[in-house]
Amino acid sequence: MWYVYMHQREYVAVTSDLTTHGVADRDVFKRKMTANRQEVRTIADSIQAWFGSRSFAWTAAAVALVYLVMAVFLTWPLVTQLNTHTPAGFGGDVWAHHWTYWWVKTAVSQGQNPFITDLLYYPEGVSLTTHNIPWFNIGLWIPLQAIIGGPAAFGLIYILAFAFNGFAMFLLVREHTERTAAAFIGGLIFGAWPFVVSQTGHPNTIILGFVPLTLLMLKRTMERGRARDALVAGLFLALTGIVRWQLLIIASIAIGLFIINKLVTDKACRSRKTVMLLLLVGLVSLVLMAPLLAPVITGMVGQEDLGSILKTRLERSSDLLSYVIPNHRLRLYGGLARQLPDSLNFSGDTIEFMGFVTLILLGIGVVRGRRAAWPWLVILLVYLILALGPVLTIAHQPMSGVPMPFRLVQDFFLVRIVRYPMRYNIFLGLPVAMLSGIGMAHLLNHTRLVRRPVLFTSLLAVVICAESWMMPYRTLPLHTPEWYDQLAQESGEFALLDLPMDHWGSDKNFMYYQISHDRPILGGHVSRLPAEAEDFIKSDPFLSRLAVDNTMDPSVPMMHQLGKLSDAGIRYLILHRRKASGEQLDQWQEWLAIDPLHEDEELIVYGTDPAPDGALPAGSAVTESMQFHWARYGPEQIAPTDPIYISSRWGSTRDMGLDYDLCFQLVDSAGRTAQEQCQRLGGEWPTSKWTVGEVALGNMIIRIDPFMAAGDYRIRAALVDSNPSNVVGEPIDIGPLTVRGKSRVYELPDDVQSADAFWEEKIGLPGYRLHGTRDQLEMTLYWQALSRMDASYKFFTHLINESNGAVVAQNDAVPRQWSYPTNWWEQNEVVEDTIVLPVDDVAPGNYLLYVGWYDPETGDRLDATTASGEPYLDNSVLLTTWQR
């Protein structure tokens, strides 16, 4: 329309010009205007071919505007927060997407390969071929961010995407139903599809409109036999993959079934020309996708651990009732949903509830649509079955006895790329919207109740939007700690180590902060991480321990490890207060003895350069080269066999040259050492390698001797020269310790079944109790220590089928579920021990219950005898016969 308007203006201008200069150039004028009219006619014909008529183009424009309003409504208040907030889901994926947009723009503008970055997983960098890069989103974002800024453009794409999805589906439904109102409702359902709208943290999963456009152009290609329709269909198909390769895989189900249906049901489509046109569609899409798809395929083929990278997460499947029971996040039904029992509680991040109006229209479409509906019903069932996963779940209860077709395809390569079964819900909205549009067309054509179709359609539209409304749309503030802005001004090349290390959580935030400081970081988040990316981290014990559980090995000397980080080009170690627990922060700061370079309410920043003289804390001299800083321990009152935890810190004042062991001693009131435990100070970096200014923690867990007498003791720390073994300097008094008497039992309780079993004058079994239920056999054994034992033995219980000798249940363990070894037992002590054998799968019959003891080091059984000395066969004591 704008093009036509501009040519009308040109006509007026040229007419005015001729009036001024006469008619000498009238022939030139006629030729020019004839060409213009032909060009206008060509544009108008194109509009008419696409929309059906010129008047419908205005209707389509109005519909698109309504969908835009719908998108603003569904994402409210996002449109008011574009410069300050970002759509964000649980898990923080959106921060990695912000980084991806920024990285691709940076790489392209600097002539770098966007599939490889040295900003993550320093120093090796990482391949991004298996990373989810939403190329279309980024292509749309780059020009938008130049106009309105990066954050605003990022959020605006969400609004535009939902409007575009609805409009594309509107065109497809109108093509099938030839009813504008029905198409409007179908497009609205697809544009407001709750599962997609709730993907707040996944901008690469929200632009779906190219799939209905592909189906639209495939329909025209197969029915009209025009090459230009095939070219456009190929373009839309390519754009689907360029948005996200996973979407192309999921969408191929609907596209493939659609083509098969047309070939089967429409005889006119079964021609050589149709086949050639379909091949043209595929060829065009491959040619357009090739520049972006080829590096991905090449990168995946080169992955040695591709099987582990492409691992399907079967637990992320849909619950059948989640489609018909509202999610807690929905504004209209949230209050009602919270009143439902836990079995009907669907409060996940993504919303699968379709909406009651949609379900009604869907039902009408299925029942009344007949021939027009069944192909779409097949597509719906395929997506639904795949989304339900390998095990049918209803009300959070797995129905393991129901065979699910997903099990047949779960190991296929393309299915593993999709990863989560629930992701098939993304395009479940496609057949739902089409069937709902068919149902709406039936209502408009055959229901007398719809006397005011415009009003009726408007009311349905309002309710559909209300049922999908998540007001307020989930957003988070766009925030980067101020220190990173200062860091960007520093010169030189260096990297950062942000803590805690978490490739599925905090590291995504650290990637977003990188947009401000543009420095490499040790971690990061890549959708499917190549194993070699973590080689540097795994090669360093300190870093590998941080990567596993975010703890610092207390035996590793601080300055030694910081020096290694500095030598590797890592200038700063940054602790994030809001992402770590208080316990983690305390442990980190305890290990980091130096003062931080920067500290605020969000960050604690340490430099990795060796500390200058005087930067380390002072302590009391133990030797000429070693200082003691402090020690803490607990608890102060304890019973035998219980653990006491001791933490201490030591520092060197000059090069050591000697290896020291750190010993903690428990000294009684007479000054005698009742218990002592030692370990190498410095661990893998012993004190002989320490230089001036080194600091290390000496942490130890001491389990109190089970036979220690009750009384008051003192804890002392001593340094021992390992060669020769002697204490250097004066032992350091740490503090008092009270040892309580251990409670032991020496009497057998009443009402127990007598037993007659002894094992090598070490262990006896004077009695037992037996309790059987349908699902388990529970027994309480009463062992007795015939003497003190130096070894920790294990016992076994075997339940054996009397008819065939098969072991149907067994238990091998240290007594009291591994908590009370035999070398803790006092002579004549009676030890009560309860064992449970699961028997829910055991068939009815007679079973023999045997017990025995063995040495876990050798596997040899202890000799078992009766009180009179008669041996038991195979050193296995028949305790009783149990009947199932």
PDB file of N, CA and C in Angstrom, residues 806-862:
ATOM      1  N   ALA A 806      18.432 -71.216  45.653  1.00  0.00           N
ATOM      2  CA  ALA A 806      18.738 -69.890  45.102  1.00  0.00           C
ATOM      3  C   ALA A 806      18.635 -68.827  46.193  1.00  0.00           C
ATOM      4  N   VAL A 807      19.593 -67.891  46.177  1.00  0.00           N
ATOM      5  CA  VAL A 807      19.557 -66.755  47.105  1.00  0.00           C
ATOM      6  C   VAL A 807      18.565 -65.729  46.557  1.00  0.00           C
ATOM      7  N   VAL A 808      17.480 -65.454  47.289  1.00  0.00           N
ATOM      8  CA  VAL A 808      16.444 -64.528  46.820  1.00  0.00           C
ATOM      9  C   VAL A 808      16.570 -63.153  47.458  1.00  0.00           C
ATOM     10  N   ALA A 809      17.296 -63.040  48.555  1.00  0.00           N
ATOM     11  CA  ALA A 809      17.533 -61.739  49.195  1.00  0.00           C
ATOM     12  C   ALA A 809      18.762 -61.859  50.080  1.00  0.00           C
ATOM     13  N   GLN A 810      19.524 -60.768  50.201  1.00  0.00           N
ATOM     14  CA  GLN A 810      20.719 -60.821  51.027  1.00  0.00           C
ATOM     15  C   GLN A 810      21.108 -59.429  51.482  1.00  0.00           C
ATOM     16  N   ASN A 811      21.979 -59.413  52.508  1.00  0.00           N
ATOM     17  CA  ASN A 811      22.501 -58.153  53.030  1.00  0.00           C
ATOM     18  C   ASN A 811      23.910 -58.416  53.557  1.00  0.00           C
ATOM     19  N   ASP A 812      24.868 -57.597  53.105  1.00  0.00           N
ATOM     20  CA  ASP A 812      26.246 -57.665  53.593  1.00  0.00           C
ATOM     21  C   ASP A 812      26.615 -56.288  54.114  1.00  0.00           C
ATOM     22  N   ALA A 813      27.034 -56.180  55.371  1.00  0.00           N
ATOM     23  CA  ALA A 813      27.276 -54.848  55.932  1.00  0.00           C
ATOM     24  C   ALA A 813      28.106 -54.939  57.203  1.00  0.00           C
ATOM     25  N   VAL A 814      28.609 -53.776  57.619  1.00  0.00           N
ATOM     26  CA  VAL A 814      29.166 -53.579  58.948  1.00  0.00           C
ATOM     27  C   VAL A 814      27.984 -53.346  59.881  1.00  0.00           C
ATOM     28  N   PRO A 815      28.022 -53.829  61.118  1.00  0.00           N
ATOM     29  CA  PRO A 815      26.865 -53.706  62.014  1.00  0.00           C
ATOM     30  C   PRO A 815      26.331 -52.277  62.137  1.00  0.00           C
ATOM     31  N   ARG A 816      25.041 -52.248  62.442  1.00  0.00           N
ATOM     32  CA  ARG A 816      24.296 -51.002  62.610  1.00  0.00           C
ATOM     33  C   ARG A 816      24.455 -50.092  61.382  1.00  0.00           C
ATOM     34  N   GLN A 817      24.227 -50.731  60.220  1.00  0.00           N
ATOM     35  CA  GLN A 817      24.260 -49.992  58.954  1.00  0.00           C
ATOM     36  C   GLN A 817      25.570 -49.229  58.788  1.00  0.00           C
ATOM     37  N   TRP A 818      26.662 -49.946  58.999  1.00  0.00           N
ATOM     38  CA  TRP A 818      28.020 -49.465  58.768  1.00  0.00           C
ATOM     39  C   TRP A 818      28.504 -48.450  59.809  1.00  0.00           C
ATOM     40  N   SER A 819      27.800 -48.311  60.905  1.00  0.00           N
ATOM     41  CA  SER A 819      28.159 -47.258  61.857  1.00  0.00           C
ATOM     42  C   SER A 819      28.853 -47.767  63.127  1.00  0.00           C
ATOM     43  N   TYR A 820      28.939 -49.090  63.333  1.00  0.00           N
ATOM     44  CA  TYR A 820      29.496 -49.595  64.593  1.00  0.00           C
ATOM     45  C   TYR A 820      30.350 -50.829  64.311  1.00  0.00           C
ATOM     46  N   PRO A 821      31.592 -50.632  63.838  1.00  0.00           N
ATOM     47  CA  PRO A 821      32.450 -51.764  63.469  1.00  0.00           C
ATOM     48  C   PRO A 821      32.839 -52.610  64.680  1.00  0.00           C
ATOM     49  N   THR A 822      33.218 -53.831  64.408  1.00  0.00           N
ATOM     50  CA  THR A 822      33.503 -54.774  65.493  1.00  0.00           C
ATOM     51  C   THR A 822      34.730 -54.387  66.312  1.00  0.00           C
ATOM     52  N   ASN A 823      35.663 -53.619  65.737  1.00  0.00           N
ATOM     53  CA  ASN A 823      36.844 -53.227  66.519  1.00  0.00           C
ATOM     54  C   ASN A 823      36.541 -52.088  67.491  1.00  0.00           C
ATOM     55  N   TRP A 824      35.282 -51.696  67.581  1.00  0.00           N
ATOM     56  CA  TRP A 824      34.856 -50.739  68.601  1.00  0.00           C
ATOM     57  C   TRP A 824      34.173 -51.436  69.775  1.00  0.00           C
ATOM     58  N   TRP A 825      33.931 -52.718  69.681  1.00  0.00           N
ATOM     59  CA  TRP A 825      33.152 -53.429  70.686  1.00  0.00           C
ATOM     60  C   TRP A 825      34.028 -53.762  71.907  1.00  0.00           C
ATOM     61  N   GLU A 826      33.416 -53.613  73.077  1.00  0.00           N
ATOM     62  CA  GLU A 826      34.085 -54.019  74.321  1.00  0.00           C
ATOM     63  C   GLU A 826      33.738 -55.480  74.615  1.00  0.00           C
ATOM     64  N   GLN A 827      34.642 -56.152  75.316  1.00  0.00           N
ATOM     65  CA  GLN A 827      34.416 -57.556  75.631  1.00  0.00           C
ATOM     66  C   GLN A 827      33.116 -57.734  76.408  1.00  0.00           C
ATOM     67  N   ASN A 828      32.314 -58.741  75.998  1.00  0.00           N
ATOM     68  CA  ASN A 828      31.014 -59.096  76.586  1.00  0.00           C
ATOM     69  C   ASN A 828      29.894 -58.112  76.223  1.00  0.00           C
ATOM     70  N   GLU A 829      30.187 -57.078  75.423  1.00  0.00           N
ATOM     71  CA  GLU A 829      29.143 -56.126  75.032  1.00  0.00           C
ATOM     72  C   GLU A 829      28.134 -56.796  74.108  1.00  0.00           C
ATOM     73  N   VAL A 830      26.849 -56.463  74.322  1.00  0.00           N
ATOM     74  CA  VAL A 830      25.768 -56.952  73.464  1.00  0.00           C
ATOM     75  C   VAL A 830      25.387 -55.831  72.504  1.00  0.00           C
ATOM     76  N   VAL A 831      25.434 -56.140  71.211  1.00  0.00           N
ATOM     77  CA  VAL A 831      25.177 -55.143  70.171  1.00  0.00           C
ATOM     78  C   VAL A 831      23.891 -55.495  69.434  1.00  0.00           C
ATOM     79  N   GLU A 832      22.897 -54.648  69.580  1.00  0.00           N
ATOM     80  CA  GLU A 832      21.625 -54.847  68.888  1.00  0.00           C
ATOM     81  C   GLU A 832      21.730 -54.309  67.457  1.00  0.00           C
ATOM     82  N   ASP A 833      21.329 -55.129  66.494  1.00  0.00           N
ATOM     83  CA  ASP A 833      21.503 -54.780  65.085  1.00  0.00           C
ATOM     84  C   ASP A 833      20.256 -55.207  64.302  1.00  0.00           C
ATOM     85  N   THR A 834      19.604 -54.243  63.629  1.00  0.00           N
ATOM     86  CA  THR A 834      18.378 -54.527  62.872  1.00  0.00           C
ATOM     87  C   THR A 834      18.683 -54.540  61.377  1.00  0.00           C
ATOM     88  N   ILE A 835      18.220 -55.601  60.711  1.00  0.00           N
ATOM     89  CA  ILE A 835      18.436 -55.778  59.276  1.00  0.00           C
ATOM     90  C   ILE A 835      17.093 -55.952  58.594  1.00  0.00           C
ATOM     91  N   VAL A 836      16.938 -55.366  57.423  1.00  0.00           N
ATOM     92  CA  VAL A 836      15.703 -55.470  56.653  1.00  0.00           C
ATOM     93  C   VAL A 836      16.038 -56.053  55.284  1.00  0.00           C
ATOM     94  N   LEU A 837      15.346 -57.146  54.930  1.00  0.00           N
ATOM     95  CA  LEU A 837      15.500 -57.748  53.608  1.00  0.00           C
ATOM     96  C   LEU A 837      14.221 -57.516  52.806  1.00  0.00           C
ATOM     97  N   PRO A 838      14.316 -56.910  51.619  1.00  0.00           N
ATOM     98  CA  PRO A 838      13.109 -56.735  50.795  1.00  0.00           C
ATOM     99  C   PRO A 838      12.675 -58.067  50.199  1.00  0.00           C
ATOM    100  N   VAL A 839      11.387 -58.392  50.363  1.00  0.00           N
ATOM    101  CA  VAL A 839      10.871 -59.678  49.863  1.00  0.00           C
ATOM    102  C   VAL A 839       9.601 -59.486  49.044  1.00  0.00           C
ATOM    103  N   ASP A 840       9.365 -58.271  48.540  1.00  0.00           N
ATOM    104  CA  ASP A 840       8.131 -58.020  47.809  1.00  0.00           C
ATOM    105  C   ASP A 840       8.046 -58.831  46.513  1.00  0.00           C
ATOM    106  N   ASP A 841       9.215 -59.189  45.926  1.00  0.00           N
ATOM    107  CA  ASP A 841       9.211 -59.956  44.677  1.00  0.00           C
ATOM    108  C   ASP A 841       9.422 -61.454  44.910  1.00  0.00           C
ATOM    109  N   VAL A 842       9.459 -61.869  46.174  1.00  0.00           N
ATOM    110  CA  VAL A 842       9.711 -63.275  46.489  1.00  0.00           C
ATOM    111  C   VAL A 842       8.410 -64.076  46.379  1.00  0.00           C
ATOM    112  N   ALA A 843       8.473 -65.194  45.673  1.00  0.00           N
ATOM    113  CA  ALA A 843       7.290 -66.035  45.474  1.00  0.00           C
ATOM    114  C   ALA A 843       6.956 -66.807  46.750  1.00  0.00           C
ATOM    115  N   PRO A 844       5.715 -67.227  46.912  1.00  0.00           N
ATOM    116  CA  PRO A 844       5.346 -68.036  48.083  1.00  0.00           C
ATOM    117  C   PRO A 844       6.168 -69.317  48.157  1.00  0.00           C
ATOM    118  N   GLY A 845       6.476 -69.748  49.389  1.00  0.00           N
ATOM    119  CA  GLY A 845       7.255 -70.960  49.573  1.00  0.00           C
ATOM    120  C   GLY A 845       8.004 -70.940  50.887  1.00  0.00           C
ATOM    121  N   ASN A 846       8.878 -71.936  51.096  1.00  0.00           N
ATOM    122  CA  ASN A 846       9.682 -72.033  52.302  1.00  0.00           C
ATOM    123  C   ASN A 846      11.097 -71.535  52.012  1.00  0.00           C
ATOM    124  N   TYR A 847      11.636 -70.755  52.948  1.00  0.00           N
ATOM    125  CA  TYR A 847      12.943 -70.142  52.746  1.00  0.00           C
ATOM    126  C   TYR A 847      13.788 -70.326  54.002  1.00  0.00           C
ATOM    127  N   LEU A 848      15.104 -70.446  53.792  1.00  0.00           N
ATOM    128  CA  LEU A 848      16.056 -70.642  54.875  1.00  0.00           C
ATOM    129  C   LEU A 848      16.832 -69.349  55.094  1.00  0.00           C
ATOM    130  N   LEU A 849      16.946 -68.925  56.359  1.00  0.00           N
ATOM    131  CA  LEU A 849      17.648 -67.694  56.690  1.00  0.00           C
ATOM    132  C   LEU A 849      18.992 -68.029  57.328  1.00  0.00           C
ATOM    133  N   TYR A 850      20.090 -67.663  56.652  1.00  0.00           N
ATOM    134  CA  TYR A 850      21.442 -67.944  57.122  1.00  0.00           C
ATOM    135  C   TYR A 850      22.155 -66.646  57.494  1.00  0.00           C
ATOM    136  N   VAL A 851      23.088 -66.731  58.469  1.00  0.00           N
ATOM    137  CA  VAL A 851      23.938 -65.610  58.839  1.00  0.00           C
ATOM    138  C   VAL A 851      25.368 -66.102  58.981  1.00  0.00           C
ATOM    139  N   GLY A 852      26.319 -65.164  58.850  1.00  0.00           N
ATOM    140  CA  GLY A 852      27.723 -65.510  59.018  1.00  0.00           C
ATOM    141  C   GLY A 852      28.580 -64.261  59.028  1.00  0.00           C
ATOM    142  N   TRP A 853      29.880 -64.451  59.291  1.00  0.00           N
ATOM    143  CA  TRP A 853      30.828 -63.332  59.353  1.00  0.00           C
ATOM    144  C   TRP A 853      32.028 -63.639  58.452  1.00  0.00           C
ATOM    145  N   TYR A 854      32.645 -62.542  57.923  1.00  0.00           N
ATOM    146  CA  TYR A 854      33.845 -62.733  57.103  1.00  0.00           C
ATOM    147  C   TYR A 854      34.740 -61.509  57.188  1.00  0.00           C
ATOM    148  N   ASP A 855      36.006 -61.725  56.816  1.00  0.00           N
ATOM    149  CA  ASP A 855      36.998 -60.644  56.797  1.00  0.00           C
ATOM    150  C   ASP A 855      36.903 -59.933  55.444  1.00  0.00           C
ATOM    151  N   PRO A 856      36.531 -58.645  55.412  1.00  0.00           N
ATOM    152  CA  PRO A 856      36.373 -57.949  54.123  1.00  0.00           C
ATOM    153  C   PRO A 856      37.677 -57.787  53.363  1.00  0.00           C
ATOM    154  N   GLU A 857      38.828 -57.890  54.065  1.00  0.00           N
ATOM    155  CA  GLU A 857      40.106 -57.739  53.395  1.00  0.00           C
ATOM    156  C   GLU A 857      40.441 -58.966  52.551  1.00  0.00           C
ATOM    157  N   THR A 858      40.104 -60.148  53.070  1.00  0.00           N
ATOM    158  CA  THR A 858      40.457 -61.396  52.375  1.00  0.00           C
ATOM    159  C   THR A 858      39.250 -62.096  51.766  1.00  0.00           C
ATOM    160  N   GLY A 859      38.056 -61.788  52.287  1.00  0.00           N
ATOM    161  CA  GLY A 859      36.861 -62.487  51.844  1.00  0.00           C
ATOM    162  C   GLY A 859      36.646 -63.813  52.537  1.00  0.00           C
ATOM    163  N   ASP A 860      37.573 -64.210  53.443  1.00  0.00           N
ATOM    164  CA  ASP A 860      37.462 -65.499  54.146  1.00  0.00           C
ATOM    165  C   ASP A 860      36.426 -65.407  55.268  1.00  0.00           C
ATOM    166  N   ARG A 861      35.594 -66.446  55.359  1.00  0.00           N
ATOM    167  CA  ARG A 861      34.588 -66.479  56.414  1.00  0.00           C
ATOM    168  C   ARG A 861      35.229 -66.904  57.745  1.00  0.00           C
ATOM    169  N   LEU A 862      34.693 -66.329  58.847  1.00  0.00           N
ATOM    170  CA  LEU A 862      35.118 -66.770  60.180  1.00  0.00           C
ATOM    171  C   LEU A 862      34.508 -68.138  60.463  1.00  0.00           C
TER     172      LEU A 862
END
